[in-house]
JSON list of C-alpha atoms in Angstrom, two decimals:
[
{"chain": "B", "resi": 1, "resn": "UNK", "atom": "CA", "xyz": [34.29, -32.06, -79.54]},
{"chain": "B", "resi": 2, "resn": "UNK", "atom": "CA", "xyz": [31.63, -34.14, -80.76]},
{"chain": "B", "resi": 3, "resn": "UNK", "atom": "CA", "xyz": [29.93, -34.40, -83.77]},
{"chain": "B", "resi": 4, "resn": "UNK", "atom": "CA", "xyz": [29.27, -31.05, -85.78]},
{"chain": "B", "resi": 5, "resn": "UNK", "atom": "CA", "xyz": [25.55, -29.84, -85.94]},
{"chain": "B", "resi": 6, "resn": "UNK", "atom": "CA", "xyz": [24.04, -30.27, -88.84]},
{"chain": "B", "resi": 7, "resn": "UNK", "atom": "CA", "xyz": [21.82, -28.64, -91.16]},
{"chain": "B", "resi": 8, "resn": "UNK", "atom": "CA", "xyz": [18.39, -31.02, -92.22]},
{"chain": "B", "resi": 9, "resn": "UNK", "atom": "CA", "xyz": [15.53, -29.90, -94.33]},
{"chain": "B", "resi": 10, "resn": "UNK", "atom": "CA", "xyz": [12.28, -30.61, -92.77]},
{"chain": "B", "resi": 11, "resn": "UNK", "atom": "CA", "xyz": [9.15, -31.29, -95.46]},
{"chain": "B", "resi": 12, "resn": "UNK", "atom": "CA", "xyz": [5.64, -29.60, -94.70]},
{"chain": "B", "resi": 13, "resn": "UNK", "atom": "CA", "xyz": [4.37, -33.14, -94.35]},
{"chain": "B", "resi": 14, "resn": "UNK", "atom": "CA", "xyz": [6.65, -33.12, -91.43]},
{"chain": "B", "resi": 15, "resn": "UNK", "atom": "CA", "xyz": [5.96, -29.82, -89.32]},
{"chain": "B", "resi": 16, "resn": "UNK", "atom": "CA", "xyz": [2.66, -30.48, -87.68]},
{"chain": "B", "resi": 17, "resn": "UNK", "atom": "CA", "xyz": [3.92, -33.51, -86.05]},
{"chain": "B", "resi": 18, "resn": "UNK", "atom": "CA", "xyz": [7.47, -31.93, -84.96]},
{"chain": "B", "resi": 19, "resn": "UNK", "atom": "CA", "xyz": [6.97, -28.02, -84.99]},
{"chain": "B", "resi": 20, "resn": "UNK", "atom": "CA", "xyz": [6.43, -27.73, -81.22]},
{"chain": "B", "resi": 21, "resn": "UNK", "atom": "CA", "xyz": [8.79, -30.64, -80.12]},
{"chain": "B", "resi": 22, "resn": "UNK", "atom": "CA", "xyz": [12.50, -30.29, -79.54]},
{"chain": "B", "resi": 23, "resn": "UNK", "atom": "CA", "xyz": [13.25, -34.19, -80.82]},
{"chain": "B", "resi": 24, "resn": "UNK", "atom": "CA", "xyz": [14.22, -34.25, -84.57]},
{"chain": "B", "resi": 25, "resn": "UNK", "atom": "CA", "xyz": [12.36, -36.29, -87.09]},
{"chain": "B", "resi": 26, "resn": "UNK", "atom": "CA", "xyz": [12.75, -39.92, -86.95]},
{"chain": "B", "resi": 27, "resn": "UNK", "atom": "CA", "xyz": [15.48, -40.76, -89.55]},
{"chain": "B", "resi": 28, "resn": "UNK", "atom": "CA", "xyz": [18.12, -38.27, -88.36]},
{"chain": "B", "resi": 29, "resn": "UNK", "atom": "CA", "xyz": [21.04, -40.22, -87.95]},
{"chain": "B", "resi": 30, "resn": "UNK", "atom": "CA", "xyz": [23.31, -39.71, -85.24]},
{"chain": "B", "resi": 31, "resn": "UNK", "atom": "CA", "xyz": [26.45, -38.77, -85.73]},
{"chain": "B", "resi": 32, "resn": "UNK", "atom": "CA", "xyz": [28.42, -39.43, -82.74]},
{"chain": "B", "resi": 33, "resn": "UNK", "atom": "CA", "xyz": [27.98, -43.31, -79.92]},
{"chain": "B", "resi": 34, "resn": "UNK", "atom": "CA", "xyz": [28.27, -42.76, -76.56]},
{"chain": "B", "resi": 35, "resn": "UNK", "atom": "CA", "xyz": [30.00, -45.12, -74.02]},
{"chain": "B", "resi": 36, "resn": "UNK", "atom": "CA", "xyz": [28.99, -43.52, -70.40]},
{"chain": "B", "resi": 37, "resn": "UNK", "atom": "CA", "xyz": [31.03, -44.98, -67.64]},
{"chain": "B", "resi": 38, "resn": "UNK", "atom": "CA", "xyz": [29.67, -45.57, -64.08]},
{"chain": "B", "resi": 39, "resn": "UNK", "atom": "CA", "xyz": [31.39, -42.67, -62.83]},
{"chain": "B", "resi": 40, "resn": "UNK", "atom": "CA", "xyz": [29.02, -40.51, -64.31]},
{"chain": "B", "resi": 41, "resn": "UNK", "atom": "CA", "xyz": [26.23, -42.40, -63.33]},
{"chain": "B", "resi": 42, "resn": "UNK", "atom": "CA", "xyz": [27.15, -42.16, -59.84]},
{"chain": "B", "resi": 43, "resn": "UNK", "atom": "CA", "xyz": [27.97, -38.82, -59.69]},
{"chain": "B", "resi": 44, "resn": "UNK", "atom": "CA", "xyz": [24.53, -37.55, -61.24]},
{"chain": "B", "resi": 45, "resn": "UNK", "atom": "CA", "xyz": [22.68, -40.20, -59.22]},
{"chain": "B", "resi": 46, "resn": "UNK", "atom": "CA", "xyz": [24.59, -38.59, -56.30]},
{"chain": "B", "resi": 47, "resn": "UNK", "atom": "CA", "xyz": [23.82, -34.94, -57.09]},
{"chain": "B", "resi": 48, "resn": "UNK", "atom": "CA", "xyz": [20.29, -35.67, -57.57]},
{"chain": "B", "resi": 49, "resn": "UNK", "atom": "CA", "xyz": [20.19, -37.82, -54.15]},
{"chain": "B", "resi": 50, "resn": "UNK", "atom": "CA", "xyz": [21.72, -34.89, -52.11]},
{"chain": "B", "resi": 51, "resn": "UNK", "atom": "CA", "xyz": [20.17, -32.02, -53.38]},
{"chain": "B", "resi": 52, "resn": "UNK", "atom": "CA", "xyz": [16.22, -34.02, -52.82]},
{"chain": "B", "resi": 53, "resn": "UNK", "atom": "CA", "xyz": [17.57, -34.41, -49.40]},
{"chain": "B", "resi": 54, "resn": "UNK", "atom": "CA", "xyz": [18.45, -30.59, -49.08]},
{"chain": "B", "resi": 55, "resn": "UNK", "atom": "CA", "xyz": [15.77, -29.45, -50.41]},
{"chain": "B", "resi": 56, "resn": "UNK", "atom": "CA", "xyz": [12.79, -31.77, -48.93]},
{"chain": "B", "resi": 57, "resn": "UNK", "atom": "CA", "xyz": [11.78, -32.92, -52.65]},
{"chain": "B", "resi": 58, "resn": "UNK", "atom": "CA", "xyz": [12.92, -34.14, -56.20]},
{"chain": "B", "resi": 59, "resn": "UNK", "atom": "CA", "xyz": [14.52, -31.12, -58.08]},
{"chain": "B", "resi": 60, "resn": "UNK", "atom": "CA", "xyz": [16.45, -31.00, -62.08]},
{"chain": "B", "resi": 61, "resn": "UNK", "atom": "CA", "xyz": [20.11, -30.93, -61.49]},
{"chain": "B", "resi": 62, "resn": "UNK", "atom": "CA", "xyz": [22.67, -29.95, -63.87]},
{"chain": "B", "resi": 63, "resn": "UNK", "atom": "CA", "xyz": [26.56, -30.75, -64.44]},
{"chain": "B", "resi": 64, "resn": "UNK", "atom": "CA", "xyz": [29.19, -31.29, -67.32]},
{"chain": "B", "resi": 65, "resn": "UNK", "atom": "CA", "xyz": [30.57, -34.19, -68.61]},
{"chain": "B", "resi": 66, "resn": "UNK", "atom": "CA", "xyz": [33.92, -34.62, -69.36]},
{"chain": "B", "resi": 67, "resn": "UNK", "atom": "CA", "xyz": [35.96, -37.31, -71.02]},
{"chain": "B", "resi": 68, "resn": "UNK", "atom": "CA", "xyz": [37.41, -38.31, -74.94]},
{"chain": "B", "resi": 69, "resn": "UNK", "atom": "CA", "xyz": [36.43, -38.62, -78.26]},
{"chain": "B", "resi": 70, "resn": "UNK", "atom": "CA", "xyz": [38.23, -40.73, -80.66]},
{"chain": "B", "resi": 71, "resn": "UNK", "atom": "CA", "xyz": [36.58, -40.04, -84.16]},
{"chain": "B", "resi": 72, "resn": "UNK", "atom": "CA", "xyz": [32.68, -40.37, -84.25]},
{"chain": "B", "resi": 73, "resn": "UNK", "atom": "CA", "xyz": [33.18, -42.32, -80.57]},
{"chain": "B", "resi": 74, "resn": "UNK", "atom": "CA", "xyz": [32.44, -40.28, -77.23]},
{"chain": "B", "resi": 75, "resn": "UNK", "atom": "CA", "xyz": [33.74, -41.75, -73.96]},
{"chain": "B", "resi": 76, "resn": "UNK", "atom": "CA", "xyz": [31.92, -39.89, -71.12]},
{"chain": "B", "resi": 77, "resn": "UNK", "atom": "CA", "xyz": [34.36, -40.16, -68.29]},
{"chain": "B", "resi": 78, "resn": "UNK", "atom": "CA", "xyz": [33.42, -38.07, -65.46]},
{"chain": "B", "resi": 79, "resn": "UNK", "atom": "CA", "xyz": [31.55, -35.42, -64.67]},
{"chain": "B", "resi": 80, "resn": "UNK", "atom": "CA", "xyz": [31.32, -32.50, -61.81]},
{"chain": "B", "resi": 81, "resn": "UNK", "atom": "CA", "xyz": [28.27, -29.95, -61.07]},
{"chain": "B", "resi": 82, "resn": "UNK", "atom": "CA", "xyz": [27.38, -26.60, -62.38]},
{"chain": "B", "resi": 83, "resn": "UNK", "atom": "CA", "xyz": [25.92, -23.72, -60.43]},
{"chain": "B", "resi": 84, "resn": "UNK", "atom": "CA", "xyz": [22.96, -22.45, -62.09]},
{"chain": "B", "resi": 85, "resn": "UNK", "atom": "CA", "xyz": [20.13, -19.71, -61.41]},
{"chain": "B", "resi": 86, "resn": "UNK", "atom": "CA", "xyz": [16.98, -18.38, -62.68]},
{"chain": "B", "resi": 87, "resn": "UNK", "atom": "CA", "xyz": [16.36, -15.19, -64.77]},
{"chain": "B", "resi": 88, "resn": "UNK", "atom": "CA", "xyz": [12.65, -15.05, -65.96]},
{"chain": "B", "resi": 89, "resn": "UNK", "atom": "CA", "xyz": [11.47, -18.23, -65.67]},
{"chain": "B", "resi": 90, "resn": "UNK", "atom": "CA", "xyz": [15.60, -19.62, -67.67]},
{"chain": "B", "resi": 91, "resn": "UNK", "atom": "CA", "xyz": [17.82, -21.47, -66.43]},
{"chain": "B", "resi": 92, "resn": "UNK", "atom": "CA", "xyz": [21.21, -19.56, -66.43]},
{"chain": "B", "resi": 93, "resn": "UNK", "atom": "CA", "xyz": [24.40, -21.71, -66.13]},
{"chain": "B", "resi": 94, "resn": "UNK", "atom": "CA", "xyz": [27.09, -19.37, -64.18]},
{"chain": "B", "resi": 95, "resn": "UNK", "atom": "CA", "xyz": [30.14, -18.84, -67.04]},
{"chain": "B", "resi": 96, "resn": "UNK", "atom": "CA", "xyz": [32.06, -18.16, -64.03]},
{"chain": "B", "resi": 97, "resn": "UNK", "atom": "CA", "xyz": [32.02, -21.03, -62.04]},
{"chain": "B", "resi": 98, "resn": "UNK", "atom": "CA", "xyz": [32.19, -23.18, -65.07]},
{"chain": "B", "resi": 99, "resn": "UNK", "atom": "CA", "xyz": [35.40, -21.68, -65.97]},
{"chain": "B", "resi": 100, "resn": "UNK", "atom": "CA", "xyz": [37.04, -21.91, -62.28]},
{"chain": "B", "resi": 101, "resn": "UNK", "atom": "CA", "xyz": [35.73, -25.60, -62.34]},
{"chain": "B", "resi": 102, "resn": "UNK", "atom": "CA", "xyz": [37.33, -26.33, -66.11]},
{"chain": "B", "resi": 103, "resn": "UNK", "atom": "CA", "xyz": [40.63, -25.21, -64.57]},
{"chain": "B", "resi": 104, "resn": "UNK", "atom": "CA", "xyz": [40.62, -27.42, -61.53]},
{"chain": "B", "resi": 105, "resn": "UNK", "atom": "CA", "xyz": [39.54, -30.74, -63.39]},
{"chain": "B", "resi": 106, "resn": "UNK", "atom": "CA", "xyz": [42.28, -30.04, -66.13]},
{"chain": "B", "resi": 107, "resn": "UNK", "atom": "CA", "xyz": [45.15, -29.84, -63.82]},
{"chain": "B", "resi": 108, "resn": "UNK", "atom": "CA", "xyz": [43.51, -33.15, -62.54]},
{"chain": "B", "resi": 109, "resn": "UNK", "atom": "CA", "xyz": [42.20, -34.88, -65.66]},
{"chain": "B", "resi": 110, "resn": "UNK", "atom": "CA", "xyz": [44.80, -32.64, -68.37]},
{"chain": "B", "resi": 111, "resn": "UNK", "atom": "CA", "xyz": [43.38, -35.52, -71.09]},
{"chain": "B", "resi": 112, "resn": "UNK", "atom": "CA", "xyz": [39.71, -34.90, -70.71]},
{"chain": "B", "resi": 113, "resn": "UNK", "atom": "CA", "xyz": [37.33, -32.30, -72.87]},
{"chain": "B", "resi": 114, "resn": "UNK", "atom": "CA", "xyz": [34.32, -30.74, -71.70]},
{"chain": "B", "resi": 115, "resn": "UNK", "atom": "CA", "xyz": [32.16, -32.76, -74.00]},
{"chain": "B", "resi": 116, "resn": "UNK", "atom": "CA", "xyz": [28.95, -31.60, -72.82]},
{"chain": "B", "resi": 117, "resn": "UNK", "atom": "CA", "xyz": [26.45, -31.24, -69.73]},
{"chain": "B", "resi": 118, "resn": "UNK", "atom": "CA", "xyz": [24.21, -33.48, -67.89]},
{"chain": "B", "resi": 119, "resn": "UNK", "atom": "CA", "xyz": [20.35, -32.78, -66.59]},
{"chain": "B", "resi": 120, "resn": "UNK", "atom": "CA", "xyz": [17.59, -34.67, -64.63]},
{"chain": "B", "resi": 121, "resn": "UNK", "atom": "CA", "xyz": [14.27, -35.20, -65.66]},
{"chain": "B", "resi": 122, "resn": "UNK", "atom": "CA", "xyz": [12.33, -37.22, -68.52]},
{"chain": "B", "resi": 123, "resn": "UNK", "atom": "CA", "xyz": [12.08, -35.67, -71.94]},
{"chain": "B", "resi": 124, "resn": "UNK", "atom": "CA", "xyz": [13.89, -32.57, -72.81]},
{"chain": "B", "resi": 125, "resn": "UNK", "atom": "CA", "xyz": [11.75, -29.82, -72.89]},
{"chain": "B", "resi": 126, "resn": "UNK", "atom": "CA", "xyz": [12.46, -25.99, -74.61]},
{"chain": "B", "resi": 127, "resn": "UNK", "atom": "CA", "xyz": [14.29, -25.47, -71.83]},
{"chain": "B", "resi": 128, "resn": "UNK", "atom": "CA", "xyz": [17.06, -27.93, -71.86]},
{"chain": "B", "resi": 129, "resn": "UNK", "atom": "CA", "xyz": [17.53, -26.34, -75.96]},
{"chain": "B", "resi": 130, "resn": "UNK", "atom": "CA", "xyz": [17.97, -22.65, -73.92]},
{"chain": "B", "resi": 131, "resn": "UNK", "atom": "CA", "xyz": [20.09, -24.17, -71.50]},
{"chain": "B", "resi": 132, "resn": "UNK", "atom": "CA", "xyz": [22.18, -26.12, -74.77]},
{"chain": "B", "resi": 133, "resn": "UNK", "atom": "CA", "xyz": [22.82, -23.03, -76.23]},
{"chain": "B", "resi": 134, "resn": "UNK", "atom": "CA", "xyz": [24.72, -21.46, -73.47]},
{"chain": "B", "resi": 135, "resn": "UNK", "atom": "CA", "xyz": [26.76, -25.09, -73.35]},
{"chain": "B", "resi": 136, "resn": "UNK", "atom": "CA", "xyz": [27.25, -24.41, -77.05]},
{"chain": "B", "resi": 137, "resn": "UNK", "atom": "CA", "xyz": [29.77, -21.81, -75.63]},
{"chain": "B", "resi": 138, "resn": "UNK", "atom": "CA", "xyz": [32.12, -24.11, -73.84]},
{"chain": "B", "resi": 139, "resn": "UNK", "atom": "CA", "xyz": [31.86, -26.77, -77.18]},
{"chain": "B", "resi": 140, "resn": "UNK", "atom": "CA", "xyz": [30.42, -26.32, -79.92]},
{"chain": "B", "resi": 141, "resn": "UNK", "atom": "CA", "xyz": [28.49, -29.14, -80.51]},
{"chain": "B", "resi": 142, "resn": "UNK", "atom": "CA", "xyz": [27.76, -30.59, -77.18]},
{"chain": "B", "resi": 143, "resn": "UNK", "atom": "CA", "xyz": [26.25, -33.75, -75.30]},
{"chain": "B", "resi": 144, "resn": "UNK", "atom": "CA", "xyz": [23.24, -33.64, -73.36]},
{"chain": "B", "resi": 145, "resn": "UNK", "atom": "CA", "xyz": [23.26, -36.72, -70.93]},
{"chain": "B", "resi": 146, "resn": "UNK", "atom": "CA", "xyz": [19.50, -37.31, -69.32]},
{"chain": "B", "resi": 147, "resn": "UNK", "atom": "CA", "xyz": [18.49, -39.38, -66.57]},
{"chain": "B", "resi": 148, "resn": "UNK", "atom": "CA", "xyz": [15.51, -39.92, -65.05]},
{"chain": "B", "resi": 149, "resn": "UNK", "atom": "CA", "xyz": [16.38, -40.74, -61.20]},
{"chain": "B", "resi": 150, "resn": "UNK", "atom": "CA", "xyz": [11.96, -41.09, -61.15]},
{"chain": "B", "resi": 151, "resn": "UNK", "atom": "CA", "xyz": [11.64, -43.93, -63.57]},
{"chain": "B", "resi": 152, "resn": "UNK", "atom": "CA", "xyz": [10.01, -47.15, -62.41]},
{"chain": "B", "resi": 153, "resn": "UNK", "atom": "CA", "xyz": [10.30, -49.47, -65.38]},
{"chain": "B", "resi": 154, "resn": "UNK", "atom": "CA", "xyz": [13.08, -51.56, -63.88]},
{"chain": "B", "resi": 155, "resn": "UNK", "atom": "CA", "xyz": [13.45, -52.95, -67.35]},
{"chain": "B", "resi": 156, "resn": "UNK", "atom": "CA", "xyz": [14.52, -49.71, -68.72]},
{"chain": "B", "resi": 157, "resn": "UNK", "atom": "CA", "xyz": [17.91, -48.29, -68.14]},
{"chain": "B", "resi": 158, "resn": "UNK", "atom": "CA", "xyz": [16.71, -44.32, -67.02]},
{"chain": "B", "resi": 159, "resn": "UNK", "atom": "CA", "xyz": [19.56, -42.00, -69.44]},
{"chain": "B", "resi": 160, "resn": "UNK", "atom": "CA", "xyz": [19.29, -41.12, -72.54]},
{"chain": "B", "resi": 161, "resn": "UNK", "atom": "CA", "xyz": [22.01, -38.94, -74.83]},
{"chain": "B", "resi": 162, "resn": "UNK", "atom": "CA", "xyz": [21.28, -36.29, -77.38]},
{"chain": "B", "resi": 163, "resn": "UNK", "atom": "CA", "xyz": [23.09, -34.41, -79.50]},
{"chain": "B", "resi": 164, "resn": "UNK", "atom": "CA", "xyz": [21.72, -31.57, -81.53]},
{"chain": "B", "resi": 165, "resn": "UNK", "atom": "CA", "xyz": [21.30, -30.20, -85.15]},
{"chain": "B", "resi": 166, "resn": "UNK", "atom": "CA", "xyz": [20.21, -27.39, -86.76]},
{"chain": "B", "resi": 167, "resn": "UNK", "atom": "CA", "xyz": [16.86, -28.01, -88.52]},
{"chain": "B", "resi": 168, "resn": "UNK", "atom": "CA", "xyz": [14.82, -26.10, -91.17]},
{"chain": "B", "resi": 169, "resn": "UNK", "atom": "CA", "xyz": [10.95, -25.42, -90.53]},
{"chain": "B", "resi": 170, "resn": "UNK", "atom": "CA", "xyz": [8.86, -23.10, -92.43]},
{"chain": "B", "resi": 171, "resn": "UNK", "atom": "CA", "xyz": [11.96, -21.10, -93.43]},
{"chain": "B", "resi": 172, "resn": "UNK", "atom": "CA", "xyz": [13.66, -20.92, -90.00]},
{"chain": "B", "resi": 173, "resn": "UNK", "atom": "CA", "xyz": [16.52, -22.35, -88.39]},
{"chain": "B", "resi": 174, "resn": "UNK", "atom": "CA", "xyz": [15.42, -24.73, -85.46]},
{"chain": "B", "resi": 175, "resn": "UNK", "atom": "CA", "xyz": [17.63, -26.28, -83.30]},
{"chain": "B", "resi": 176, "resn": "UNK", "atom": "CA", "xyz": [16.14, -29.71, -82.02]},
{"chain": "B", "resi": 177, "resn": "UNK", "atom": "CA", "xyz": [17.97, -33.03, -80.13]},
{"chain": "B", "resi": 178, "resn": "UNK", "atom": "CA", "xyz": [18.95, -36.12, -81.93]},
{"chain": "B", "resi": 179, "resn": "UNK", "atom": "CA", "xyz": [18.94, -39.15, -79.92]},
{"chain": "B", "resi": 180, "resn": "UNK", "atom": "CA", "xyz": [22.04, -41.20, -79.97]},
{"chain": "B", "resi": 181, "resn": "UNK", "atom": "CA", "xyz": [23.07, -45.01, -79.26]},
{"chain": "B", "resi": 182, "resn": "UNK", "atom": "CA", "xyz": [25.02, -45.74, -76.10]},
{"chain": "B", "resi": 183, "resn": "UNK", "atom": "CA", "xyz": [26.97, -48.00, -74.38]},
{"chain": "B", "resi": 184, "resn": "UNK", "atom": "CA", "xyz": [26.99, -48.66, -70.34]},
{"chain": "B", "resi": 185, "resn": "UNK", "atom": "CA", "xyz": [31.07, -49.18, -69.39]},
{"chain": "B", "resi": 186, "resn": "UNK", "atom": "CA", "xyz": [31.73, -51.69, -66.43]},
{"chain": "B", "resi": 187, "resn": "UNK", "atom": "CA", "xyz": [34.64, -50.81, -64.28]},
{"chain": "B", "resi": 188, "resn": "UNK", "atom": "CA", "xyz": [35.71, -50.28, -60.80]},
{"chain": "B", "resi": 189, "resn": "UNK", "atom": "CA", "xyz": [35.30, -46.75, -59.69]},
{"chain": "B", "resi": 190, "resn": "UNK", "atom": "CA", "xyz": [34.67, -46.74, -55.42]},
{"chain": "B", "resi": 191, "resn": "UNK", "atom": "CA", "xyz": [37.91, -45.02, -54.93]},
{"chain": "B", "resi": 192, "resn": "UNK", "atom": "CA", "xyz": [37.65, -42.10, -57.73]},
{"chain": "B", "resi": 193, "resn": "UNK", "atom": "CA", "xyz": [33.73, -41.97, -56.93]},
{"chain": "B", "resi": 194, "resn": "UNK", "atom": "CA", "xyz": [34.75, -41.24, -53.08]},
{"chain": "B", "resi": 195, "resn": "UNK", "atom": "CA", "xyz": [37.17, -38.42, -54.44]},
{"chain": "B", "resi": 196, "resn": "UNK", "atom": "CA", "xyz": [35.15, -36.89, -56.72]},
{"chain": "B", "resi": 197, "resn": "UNK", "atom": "CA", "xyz": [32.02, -36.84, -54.50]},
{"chain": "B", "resi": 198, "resn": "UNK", "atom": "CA", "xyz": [34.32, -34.98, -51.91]},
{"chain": "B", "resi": 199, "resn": "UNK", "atom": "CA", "xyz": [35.46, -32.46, -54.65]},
{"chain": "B", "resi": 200, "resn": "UNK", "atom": "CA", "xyz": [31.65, -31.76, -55.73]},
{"chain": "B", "resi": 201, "resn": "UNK", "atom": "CA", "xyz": [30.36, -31.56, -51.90]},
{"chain": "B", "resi": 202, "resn": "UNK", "atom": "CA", "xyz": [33.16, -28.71, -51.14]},
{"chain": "B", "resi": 203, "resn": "UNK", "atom": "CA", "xyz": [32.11, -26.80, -54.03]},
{"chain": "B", "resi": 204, "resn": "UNK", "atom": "CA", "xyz": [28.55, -27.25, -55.56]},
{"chain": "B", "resi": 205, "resn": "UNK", "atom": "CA", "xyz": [26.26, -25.01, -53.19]},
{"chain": "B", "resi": 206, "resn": "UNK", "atom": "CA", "xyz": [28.24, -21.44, -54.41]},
{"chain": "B", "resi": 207, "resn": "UNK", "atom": "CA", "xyz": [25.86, -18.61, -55.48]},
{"chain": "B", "resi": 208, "resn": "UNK", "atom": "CA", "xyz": [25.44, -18.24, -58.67]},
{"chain": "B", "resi": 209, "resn": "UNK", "atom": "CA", "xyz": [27.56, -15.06, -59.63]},
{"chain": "B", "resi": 210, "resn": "UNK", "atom": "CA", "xyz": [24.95, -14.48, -63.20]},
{"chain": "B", "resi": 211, "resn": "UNK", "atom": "CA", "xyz": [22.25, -13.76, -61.11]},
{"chain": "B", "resi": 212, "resn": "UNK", "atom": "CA", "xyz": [23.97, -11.63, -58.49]},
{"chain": "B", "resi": 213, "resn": "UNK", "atom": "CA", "xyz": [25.30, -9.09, -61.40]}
]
């Protein structure tokens, strides 16, 4: 589980500037760093890769990560992808196929959490705080991982990680991404990276059940 959501007050001074954005204030402080290991790096860069080849042009993808957390330290391990479909313009993750996939990667990986989910794309939008909410199911206070497979800037490492918090503006409850500090793991991973791809490819192009009910 990572860090708990938390409740911040935000002054009328503030609001203009941060009423229709889903980033917190500057001066929230994080409560949780992030190492992400290659694997997950790999695997979203591989997602991403496949599924512009499939479909004949860059399109979001979406995933969970999965991995430890040791106090206010979050290792993100792995990850695998989520089937998703859209209801009125939403994206809706399939509860489902989540669950089927949580039971195959524990009897693999029986010491890693679902510690949150992973997207595509620059910066989060109102949609990836819909989308958070339904993750907020599956742990309550979750990870998003971004990355930006489109970014040029070659001296700019393309992922950021949020987590969220509950914010108050004009007298209602807001919830809004805080950006956190991470760290990029080095290790070897070309033998579990082969595996893993294999597991995804079998499994990532189901129907979404949510949108067939």
């Amino acid at each position: 589980m990572a860090g708990s959501s938390s409740v911040a007050s935000t002054s009328i001074m503030d609001i203009d500037g941060y009423k229709k954005s889903v980033l917190a204030p500057p001066g929230t402080v994080p409560s949780v760093h992030v190492n992400a290991h290659p694997l997950v790096l790999l695997n979203i860069s591989e997602h991403w890769t496949r599924t512009r080849a499939q479909n004949g042009r860059p399109q979001t993808v979406f995933g969970a990560v999965i991995g430890k957390q040791t106090g206010r330290l979050v290792e993100l391990l792995n990850s695998y992808e989520l089937v998703t479909c859209e209801v009125g313009g939403s994206v809706i993750i399939d509860d489902a196929y989540y669950q089927m996939k949580s039971e195959q990667f524990k009897q693999v990986f029986p010491d890693f959490d679902m510690l949150g989910w992973y997207s595509t794309g620059e910066d989060p939008t109102d949609a990836d705080i819909k989308i958070h909410k339904q993750i907020c199911q599956f742990n309550e206070s979750p990870i998003l991982f971004r990355m930006d497979p489109l970014l040029r800037k070659s001296e700019t490492v393309p992922i950021k990680c949020y987590e969220s918090v509950i914010d108050i503006i004009e007298g209602e409850a807001v919830m809004l991404f805080v950006e956190l500090n991470y760290s990029l793991v080095t290790e070897v991973v070309l033998v579990q990276s082969n595996y893993l791809n294999d597991f995804n490819w079998k499994s990532s192009n189901m129907p979404c059940k949510s949108c067939n009910m």
